[in-house]
Structure formats: structure tokens, C-alpha cells
Coordinates of C-alpha atoms in Angstrom, one line a residue:
E1137 CA 70.6 7.9 42.1
L1138 CA 72.1 4.8 43.6
D1139 CA 68.6 3.6 44.5
L1140 CA 67.5 4.0 40.9
E1141 CA 70.5 2.0 39.7
E1142 CA 69.7 -0.7 42.3
R1143 CA 66.1 -0.9 41.1
L1144 CA 67.2 -1.1 37.5
G1145 CA 69.5 -3.9 38.4
E1146 CA 66.5 -5.8 39.6
L1147 CA 64.8 -5.8 36.3
D1148 CA 65.1 -8.9 34.1
L1149 CA 66.2 -7.2 30.8
R1150 CA 66.7 -10.0 28.3
S1151 CA 66.8 -10.4 24.6
D1152 CA 65.2 -13.4 22.8
S1153 CA 68.5 -15.1 22.6
D1154 CA 68.8 -15.1 26.4
V1155 CA 65.5 -17.0 27.0
P1156 CA 66.3 -20.3 28.8
D1157 CA 66.1 -23.4 26.7
V1158 CA 63.1 -25.6 27.3
P1159 CA 63.9 -29.4 27.6
P1160 CA 63.1 -31.1 24.2
P1161 CA 60.0 -33.3 24.3
T1162 CA 60.5 -37.1 24.3
D1163 CA 59.5 -39.3 21.4
S1164 CA 56.2 -40.8 22.3
T1165 CA 55.8 -42.9 19.2
P1166 CA 54.5 -46.4 20.1
E1167 CA 57.2 -49.1 19.7
I1168 CA 55.2 -51.1 17.3
L1169 CA 55.1 -48.2 14.9
K1170 CA 58.8 -47.6 15.3
R1171 CA 59.6 -51.2 14.4
A1172 CA 57.2 -51.2 11.5
L1173 CA 58.6 -48.0 10.0
S1174 CA 62.2 -48.5 10.9
G1175 CA 63.3 -49.0 7.3
L1176 CA 62.0 -45.7 6.0
S1177 CA 63.6 -42.3 5.8
A1178 CA 62.8 -39.8 8.5
R1179 CA 60.6 -37.9 6.0
W1180 CA 58.4 -40.8 5.1
K1181 CA 58.4 -42.2 8.6
N1182 CA 56.9 -38.9 9.8
W1183 CA 54.4 -39.1 6.9
W1184 CA 53.1 -42.5 8.0
I1185 CA 53.0 -41.7 11.7
R1186 CA 51.1 -38.5 11.1
G1187 CA 48.7 -40.3 8.6
I1188 CA 48.0 -43.2 11.0
L1189 CA 47.4 -41.0 14.0
T1190 CA 45.2 -38.6 12.0
L1191 CA 42.9 -41.5 11.0
V1192 CA 42.8 -42.6 14.6
M1193 CA 41.8 -39.1 15.8
I1194 CA 39.2 -38.7 13.1
S1195 CA 37.7 -42.1 14.0
V1196 CA 37.5 -41.1 17.7
F1197 CA 36.0 -37.8 16.7
F1198 CA 33.2 -39.5 14.7
L1199 CA 32.5 -41.8 17.6
I1200 CA 32.1 -38.8 20.0
I1201 CA 29.7 -37.2 17.5
Y1202 CA 27.7 -40.4 17.5
L1203 CA 27.5 -40.3 21.3
G1204 CA 25.8 -36.9 21.2
S1205 CA 26.1 -33.2 22.1
F1206 CA 27.0 -33.7 25.8
M1207 CA 30.0 -35.8 24.9
L1208 CA 31.1 -33.1 22.4
M1209 CA 30.9 -30.5 25.2
L1210 CA 33.1 -32.7 27.4
L1211 CA 35.5 -33.2 24.6
V1212 CA 35.8 -29.4 24.1
L1213 CA 36.3 -28.9 27.9
S1214 CA 39.0 -31.6 27.9
I1215 CA 40.9 -30.1 25.0
Q1216 CA 40.7 -26.7 26.6
V1217 CA 42.2 -27.9 29.9
K1218 CA 45.0 -29.8 28.0
C1219 CA 45.8 -26.8 25.8
Y1220 CA 46.0 -24.6 28.9
H1221 CA 48.2 -27.1 30.6
E1222 CA 50.6 -27.2 27.7
I1223 CA 51.0 -23.4 27.5
I1224 CA 51.3 -22.9 31.2
T1225 CA 53.9 -25.7 31.4
I1226 CA 56.1 -23.9 28.8
G1227 CA 56.1 -20.8 31.1
Y1228 CA 56.9 -22.9 34.1
R1229 CA 59.8 -24.7 32.3
V1230 CA 61.3 -21.5 31.0
Y1231 CA 61.2 -19.7 34.4
H1232 CA 61.2 -22.6 36.9
S1233 CA 64.7 -21.7 38.0
Y1234 CA 63.3 -18.5 39.6
D1235 CA 61.1 -20.5 42.0
L1236 CA 58.2 -18.1 41.6
P1237 CA 55.8 -18.6 44.5
W1238 CA 52.3 -19.8 43.8
F1239 CA 52.7 -19.5 40.0
R1240 CA 51.3 -22.9 39.0
S1241 CA 48.7 -23.0 41.8
L1242 CA 47.3 -19.5 40.9
S1243 CA 47.3 -20.4 37.2
W1244 CA 45.0 -23.4 37.8
Y1245 CA 42.9 -21.4 40.3
F1246 CA 42.3 -18.7 37.6
L1247 CA 41.4 -21.4 35.1
L1248 CA 38.8 -22.7 37.6
C1249 CA 37.4 -19.2 38.2
V1250 CA 37.0 -18.3 34.5
N1251 CA 35.4 -21.7 33.7
Y1252 CA 33.0 -21.2 36.6
F1253 CA 32.0 -17.9 35.2
F1254 CA 31.5 -19.0 31.5
Y1255 CA 29.8 -22.3 32.2
G1256 CA 27.6 -20.7 34.8
E1257 CA 26.5 -18.2 32.1
T1258 CA 25.8 -21.2 29.9
V1259 CA 23.7 -22.9 32.5
A1260 CA 21.7 -19.8 33.1
D1261 CA 21.0 -19.4 29.4
Y1262 CA 20.2 -22.9 28.3
F1263 CA 19.2 -24.8 31.5
A1264 CA 16.7 -22.3 33.0
T1265 CA 13.9 -24.8 33.5
F1266 CA 16.2 -27.2 35.2
V1267 CA 17.6 -24.5 37.5
Q1268 CA 14.1 -23.4 38.4
R1269 CA 13.4 -26.7 40.1
R1270 CA 16.4 -26.6 42.4
E1271 CA 16.6 -24.0 45.1
Q1272 CA 20.4 -24.4 45.6
L1273 CA 21.1 -23.7 41.9
Q1274 CA 18.7 -20.7 41.9
F1275 CA 20.9 -19.1 44.5
L1276 CA 24.1 -19.8 42.6
I1277 CA 22.6 -18.5 39.3
R1278 CA 21.1 -15.4 40.9
Y1279 CA 24.4 -14.3 42.4
H1280 CA 26.6 -16.0 39.8
R1281 CA 28.5 -12.9 38.6
F1282 CA 29.1 -11.7 42.1
I1283 CA 30.4 -15.1 43.2
S1284 CA 32.6 -15.3 40.0
F1285 CA 34.0 -11.8 40.8
A1286 CA 34.7 -12.7 44.4
L1287 CA 36.5 -15.9 43.4
Y1288 CA 38.7 -13.9 40.9
L1289 CA 39.3 -11.2 43.4
T1290 CA 40.6 -13.8 45.9
G1291 CA 43.1 -15.0 43.4
F1292 CA 44.1 -11.4 42.5
C1293 CA 44.8 -10.6 46.2
V1294 CA 46.8 -13.8 46.7
F1295 CA 48.9 -12.9 43.7
V1296 CA 49.6 -9.4 45.1
L1297 CA 50.6 -10.9 48.5
S1298 CA 52.9 -13.4 46.8
L1299 CA 55.0 -10.7 45.1
V1300 CA 58.7 -11.1 46.0
K1301 CA 61.4 -8.5 45.8
K1302 CA 63.8 -8.8 42.8
H1303 CA 61.1 -10.9 40.9
Y1304 CA 58.4 -8.2 40.6
R1305 CA 58.7 -7.8 36.8
L1306 CA 59.0 -11.5 36.2
Q1307 CA 55.9 -12.3 38.3
F1308 CA 53.9 -9.7 36.4
Y1309 CA 55.1 -11.4 33.1
M1310 CA 53.7 -14.7 34.3
F1311 CA 50.5 -13.0 35.6
A1312 CA 50.0 -11.7 32.0
W1313 CA 51.0 -15.1 30.6
T1314 CA 48.3 -16.8 32.6
H1315 CA 45.6 -14.2 31.5
V1316 CA 46.5 -14.3 27.8
T1317 CA 46.4 -18.1 28.0
L1318 CA 42.9 -17.9 29.6
L1319 CA 41.9 -15.6 26.7
I1320 CA 43.2 -18.0 24.1
T1321 CA 41.8 -21.2 25.5
V1322 CA 38.8 -20.7 27.8
T1323 CA 37.1 -17.8 26.0
Q1324 CA 37.4 -19.6 22.6
S1325 CA 36.2 -23.0 23.9
H1326 CA 33.2 -21.2 25.4
L1327 CA 32.4 -19.8 22.0
V1328 CA 32.8 -23.3 20.5
I1329 CA 30.1 -24.6 22.9
Q1330 CA 27.9 -21.5 22.1
N1331 CA 28.2 -22.4 18.4
L1332 CA 27.3 -26.0 19.2
F1333 CA 24.0 -24.9 20.8
E1334 CA 23.1 -23.2 17.5
G1335 CA 23.1 -26.6 15.9
M1336 CA 25.7 -29.3 15.5
I1337 CA 26.3 -28.3 11.9
W1338 CA 27.8 -24.9 13.1
F1339 CA 30.2 -27.0 15.2
L1340 CA 31.1 -29.7 12.7
V1341 CA 31.5 -27.8 9.4
P1342 CA 34.0 -25.2 10.8
I1343 CA 36.0 -27.8 12.7
S1344 CA 36.0 -30.2 9.8
S1345 CA 37.1 -27.5 7.4
V1346 CA 40.1 -26.6 9.5
I1347 CA 41.0 -30.3 9.7
C1348 CA 40.5 -30.7 6.0
N1349 CA 42.7 -27.7 5.2
D1350 CA 45.4 -28.9 7.6
I1351 CA 45.5 -32.3 5.9
T1352 CA 45.2 -31.2 2.3
A1353 CA 47.7 -28.4 2.7
Y1354 CA 50.2 -30.9 4.2
I1355 CA 49.6 -33.4 1.3
F1356 CA 49.9 -30.7 -1.4
G1357 CA 53.0 -29.3 0.3
F1358 CA 54.6 -32.7 0.8
F1359 CA 54.3 -33.8 -2.8
F1360 CA 54.3 -30.5 -4.7
G1361 CA 55.7 -27.9 -2.3
R1362 CA 58.6 -25.8 -3.7
T1363 CA 57.9 -22.2 -2.8
P1364 CA 58.2 -21.2 0.9
L1365 CA 55.1 -19.4 2.3
I1366 CA 56.3 -17.7 5.5
K1367 CA 59.5 -17.6 7.4
L1368 CA 57.8 -18.4 10.7
S1369 CA 56.9 -21.8 9.4
P1370 CA 59.6 -22.9 6.8
K1371 CA 57.8 -26.2 5.9
K1372 CA 54.6 -24.3 4.8
T1373 CA 54.5 -23.7 1.0
W1374 CA 52.4 -21.7 -1.4
E1375 CA 51.5 -24.9 -3.2
G1376 CA 50.2 -26.4 0.0
F1377 CA 48.4 -23.2 0.9
I1378 CA 46.6 -22.9 -2.5
G1379 CA 45.9 -26.6 -2.8
G1380 CA 44.4 -26.6 0.8
F1381 CA 42.2 -23.6 0.0
F1382 CA 40.5 -25.2 -3.1
S1383 CA 40.2 -28.6 -1.4
T1384 CA 38.7 -27.1 1.7
V1385 CA 36.0 -25.0 -0.1
V1386 CA 34.9 -28.1 -2.1
F1387 CA 34.9 -30.3 1.0
G1388 CA 32.9 -27.8 3.0
F1389 CA 30.3 -27.4 0.2
I1390 CA 29.8 -31.2 -0.1
F1391 CA 30.0 -31.9 3.6
S1392 CA 27.3 -29.3 4.3
Y1393 CA 25.0 -30.8 1.7
F1394 CA 25.0 -34.1 3.6
L1395 CA 24.7 -32.6 7.1
A1396 CA 21.8 -30.3 6.1
Q1397 CA 19.6 -33.2 5.3
H1398 CA 19.4 -34.4 8.9
Q1399 CA 17.6 -32.8 11.9
Y1400 CA 20.2 -34.2 14.2
F1401 CA 22.8 -31.8 12.8
V1402 CA 20.8 -28.7 11.9
C1403 CA 18.4 -28.3 14.9
P1404 CA 19.6 -26.2 17.8
V1405 CA 20.7 -28.3 20.8
E1406 CA 18.3 -27.9 23.6
Y1407 CA 18.0 -29.4 27.1
N1408 CA 14.8 -31.3 27.9
S1409 CA 14.2 -31.0 31.6
E1410 CA 11.6 -33.8 31.6
T1411 CA 13.9 -36.4 30.2
N1412 CA 17.2 -34.8 31.5
R1413 CA 18.7 -35.1 28.0
F1414 CA 19.8 -32.9 25.1
V1415 CA 17.4 -33.0 22.2
T1416 CA 17.9 -32.0 18.5
Q1417 CA 14.3 -32.0 17.1
C1418 CA 12.7 -29.1 15.3
E1419 CA 11.3 -27.9 12.0
P1420 CA 14.4 -27.0 10.0
S1421 CA 14.8 -23.3 9.3
E1422 CA 15.0 -21.9 5.8
L1423 CA 18.7 -22.3 5.8
F1424 CA 18.3 -26.0 5.7
Q1425 CA 15.4 -26.3 3.1
M1426 CA 16.3 -27.0 -0.5
K1427 CA 15.9 -24.1 -2.8
K1428 CA 16.4 -23.5 -6.6
Y1429 CA 19.1 -21.0 -7.6
S1430 CA 19.8 -19.6 -11.1
V1431 CA 23.3 -20.4 -12.4
P1432 CA 25.3 -17.3 -13.5
P1433 CA 25.4 -17.0 -17.3
L1434 CA 29.1 -17.4 -17.4
L1435 CA 28.9 -20.8 -15.7
Q1436 CA 25.9 -22.0 -17.7
A1437 CA 28.0 -22.6 -20.7
V1438 CA 30.5 -24.6 -18.7
L1439 CA 28.1 -26.6 -16.5
G1440 CA 25.2 -26.8 -19.0
W1441 CA 22.7 -26.0 -16.2
E1442 CA 20.4 -23.0 -15.9
T1443 CA 19.3 -23.7 -12.3
V1444 CA 20.7 -25.8 -9.4
N1445 CA 19.0 -27.1 -6.3
M1446 CA 21.0 -26.6 -3.0
Y1447 CA 20.6 -25.7 0.6
P1448 CA 21.2 -22.0 1.5
F1449 CA 23.6 -23.1 4.2
Q1450 CA 25.9 -24.4 1.5
M1451 CA 26.5 -20.7 0.5
H1452 CA 27.4 -19.9 4.1
S1453 CA 29.7 -23.0 4.1
I1454 CA 31.8 -21.3 1.4
A1455 CA 32.4 -18.3 3.7
L1456 CA 33.3 -20.7 6.6
S1457 CA 35.7 -22.8 4.4
T1458 CA 37.3 -19.7 2.9
F1459 CA 38.1 -18.3 6.4
A1460 CA 39.3 -21.8 7.5
S1461 CA 41.8 -22.0 4.6
L1462 CA 42.9 -18.4 4.2
I1463 CA 42.8 -16.8 7.7
G1464 CA 42.7 -19.9 9.9
P1465 CA 46.3 -20.8 9.1
F1466 CA 47.5 -17.6 10.7
G1467 CA 46.5 -19.1 14.0
G1468 CA 49.1 -21.7 13.2
F1469 CA 51.7 -19.1 12.2
F1470 CA 51.1 -17.3 15.4
A1471 CA 51.7 -20.5 17.3
S1472 CA 54.9 -21.1 15.3
G1473 CA 56.2 -17.7 16.2
F1474 CA 55.4 -18.4 19.9
K1475 CA 57.3 -21.7 19.7
R1476 CA 60.3 -20.1 18.0
A1477 CA 60.4 -17.4 20.7
F1478 CA 60.9 -20.1 23.3
K1479 CA 63.1 -22.4 21.2
I1480 CA 60.7 -25.4 21.1
K1481 CA 59.5 -27.5 18.3
D1482 CA 56.1 -28.5 19.7
F1483 CA 53.9 -27.5 22.6
A1484 CA 54.1 -31.1 23.9
D1485 CA 54.6 -34.7 22.8
T1486 CA 51.0 -35.9 23.4
I1487 CA 50.3 -37.1 19.9
P1488 CA 53.2 -38.8 18.0
G1489 CA 54.0 -37.0 14.8
H1490 CA 51.8 -34.1 15.6
G1491 CA 53.1 -32.7 18.9
G1492 CA 50.8 -31.5 21.6
I1493 CA 47.0 -30.9 21.6
M1494 CA 47.6 -27.2 21.1
D1495 CA 49.6 -27.9 17.9
R1496 CA 46.5 -29.5 16.4
F1497 CA 44.0 -26.8 17.7
D1498 CA 45.9 -23.6 17.2
C1499 CA 43.8 -22.7 14.1
Q1500 CA 40.5 -24.0 15.7
Y1501 CA 40.4 -21.2 18.3
L1502 CA 40.6 -18.5 15.7
M1503 CA 37.9 -20.3 13.7
A1504 CA 35.6 -20.5 16.8
T1505 CA 35.6 -16.7 17.2
F1506 CA 34.8 -16.1 13.5
V1507 CA 31.9 -18.6 13.5
H1508 CA 30.4 -17.0 16.6
V1509 CA 30.7 -13.5 15.1
Y1510 CA 29.3 -14.8 11.8
I1511 CA 26.3 -16.3 13.4
T1512 CA 25.5 -13.2 15.5
S1513 CA 26.0 -10.9 12.6
F1514 CA 24.3 -12.7 9.7
I1515 CA 22.3 -15.7 11.0
R1516 CA 20.8 -15.4 14.4
G1517 CA 17.4 -13.7 14.9
P1518 CA 15.0 -13.6 17.8
N1519 CA 14.8 -16.9 19.6
P1520 CA 11.2 -17.5 20.8
S1521 CA 12.2 -20.7 22.6
K1522 CA 14.8 -19.0 24.7
L1523 CA 12.5 -16.0 25.4
L1524 CA 9.8 -18.4 26.6
K1525 CA 12.2 -20.1 29.0
Q1526 CA 13.1 -16.8 30.5
L1527 CA 9.4 -15.9 30.9
L1528 CA 8.7 -19.2 32.7
I1529 CA 11.2 -18.4 35.5
L1530 CA 9.6 -15.0 36.3
Q1531 CA 7.4 -14.5 39.3
P1532 CA 3.6 -14.9 38.6
E1533 CA 2.9 -11.2 38.9
Q1534 CA 5.8 -10.4 36.5
Q1535 CA 4.4 -13.0 34.0
L1536 CA 1.0 -11.4 34.3
S1537 CA 2.5 -7.9 33.6
V1538 CA 4.2 -9.2 30.5
Y1539 CA 1.0 -10.9 29.4
K1540 CA -1.0 -7.6 29.7
T1541 CA 1.7 -5.6 27.9
L1542 CA 1.9 -8.1 25.1
K1543 CA -1.9 -8.3 24.8
S1544 CA -2.2 -4.5 24.6
H1545 CA 0.5 -4.4 21.9
L1546 CA -1.2 -7.0 19.8
I1547 CA -4.6 -5.2 20.0
E1548 CA -2.9 -2.0 18.9
K1549 CA -1.4 -3.8 15.9
G1550 CA -4.7 -5.2 15.0
I1551 CA -3.6 -8.8 15.5
L1552 CA -6.1 -9.4 18.3
Q1553 CA -9.7 -8.2 18.2
P1554 CA -10.7 -5.4 20.6
S1555 CA -13.5 -7.7 21.9
L1556 CA -10.7 -9.6 23.7
R1557 CA -9.9 -6.6 25.9
G1558 CA -12.2 -7.8 28.7

């Protein structure tokens, strides 16, 4: 009985009000902006700082788009690492007084392991011809999953060996903290890159829709907001939520129209092993070919049109924009609840007026999962190019076996003449 009481005494039973305070972030606003806006009220000062920094971020984003797919992938990876750092740092600040052994080191080690696994899978899927030419990479790809598991298992064993009496429960809290953070950041960023390989338009339209919804909801809420939307985020209003929805749907529809006209945006991103570069050249699929649609009778009287020419992808953009404006914000609400639980205003102070990188991308991760599920459920079909790459890395006897099987199948279907049997 005494032993039971002793063990219960070791448990860290706390309510939310007992969570240690995290030091408030410092003001990282550039001095030149502080001086220029010194005469304004706090409300308008924040408006101008957010507006200026938003334009700067959008400009940098367009520059990276111009630089190509590879730079976009590096951007996604950089954002992933920064978001992971911000969330892990909160955990470290909250519980740093306990001096948990190996917490930060193991957190970064697990990040490395999970990235090795996901990006290794990407290399195996999209860089098969490149890997085929290098024996060292062939070994890594062939045993990729075993190596990934061995790396993770090493970290797991180190964690078990680092357990300290009187901190068991807290250490398992932080172990779970690390793994949930990996799920939120690494898994979702991997899906973002998978979407990018389907065509840059599947990357740009969802991300731009979330950005548009964030901006327009803020503008409508700032000028017209009167009715609170949710307690978790008191500054969010119904006026901003509804205004953001309609603005985002219109933006996504128009933005998709312009992107669908260019091969650079609609063609799948593929790696050319001969030039060692990513290429976006193809015959656009039916999704990106102009078609004529009949206007519903109810709208004919309003618009005066019986038919309208548009790209099929524009219809899909409505689904993407609707999710970005109606469901995407719940990623932000989730982040707001997380911050309230730990008594912090922002994840970090990286971007003046905006907070941390995670504060800007909390809705993007939810959007990435939806787009990936949407593509696999309603868009993606068999990929001959990917299948051909897999055939080319087979052994000659395996290729010959596939050829004979395919030939027999085509003859049975009547596609090839029996005279070709010989």
C-alpha cells in the first residue's frame, strides 16, 4: 500500500492551470517599421505590419515558383523543419526545468529518421532511372525500409535507456509530443511534395486558396466583423468567415483558369536523368483542355448565356477552395487551442505581425492531406510513365517475362494479330 502511494506520488498530475508559463516572444518588428508606424494605434499598426510582411512573403513565394520545382521542394522541407522546431521548442520551454535527458537530441534524431524514410520512398518512386546508374544508391533503395526501421529502432532503444525514475510519465508525454509533431509536420509535408509531382497546379491552387482565405477573412473581419465565430479564437468572426469563403471560391476559379493554360503548371513534374533536371512537358490531360458546358436554366436568365467554355479543372478548384475556406480554418482553430493550452500567443516570433512559421501554415497541413486524398480518389489513374520506369529497372529475364505475358494478353484481347505469336 505504501509502495502504491509512493508510485502515485511520482506521477505528475496537473491541471491546465498548473502548466508552466512559456516566456513571451520578443518583438521582432524591424526598427524602420516601428518608427514609420509609431503614430498609429496598436490595431492599425498591426494591420500595416501584417500587410507589408504578407506582400513580402507572397513576392518571395512567386520568386521561388519561378525558380522551379526543386526550389519549391526545398522550401517545403525548410518550412517543415522550422515548424517542427517551433513545436518542439514549446515542449522544451514548458518542461525544461525537469532536465529530461536526451529529449531534444532524440527529437531531432527522430525527425532525421522519418525524413530519411519518406524522402527515400520519393527517390525510389520518381528517380528510378537515376538510381539505376549508381550502385551505392541501389543498395540504399533496395534495403531502404530495413535501414529506416533500424534507424528508428536505435532511437527507440536510446529513449528506453534514458528513462529516469520520477520522470517516467513526463518522458512518455514528451515521447508522444515528438511523434505527434512528426505526424503533423513531416507526414503532411511529404504529401505536399507528392501533390507537387502530380503537377504544380495541384500545389499552387490549394496553397494559394488557403492564403487567399486567410487574407480575405482577416480583411472582412477587420472592417465588418461583429459576430464572434469560435471561443478558441476570439478575433475570428462570422463576417470574416463568410466573406473569406466567397472570396476564396471566386479566386480559386479565376486563378485555376490562368494556370490551366500553361504546361509548366499542369504537367506532372518528372526527373530527366539525361539532363539531371526536373521537366514539366507533356500533352495536357482532359482536365486541362477547354470544354463547353451548358449553363443551368436558373442561371441562364441571370447571365444571359446558354453555354460557357471552361477547363474541367476549374470545377475541381471549387471543391479545393470550398475545403480551404470552410474546413481549412479548423486547422487554425486547432492551433489556437494548442496555444491556449500552453498560455502562448504565437508559436514563435519569426515573422513580425504574424508570429511563427507554424502560425502561417497551420491550415496548410490539413489542406495537403485533403488534396492528396482528393487526387487519389477522384483524379489519379494508371500512370504509364511510372510503370515504364519500374519495368526498366528489372532484370533482363524479368523484363522478358513481362513482355511475353503482355504479348499473350494482347493477342487474347484481339489487339495483336495471332501471326505475331512466333
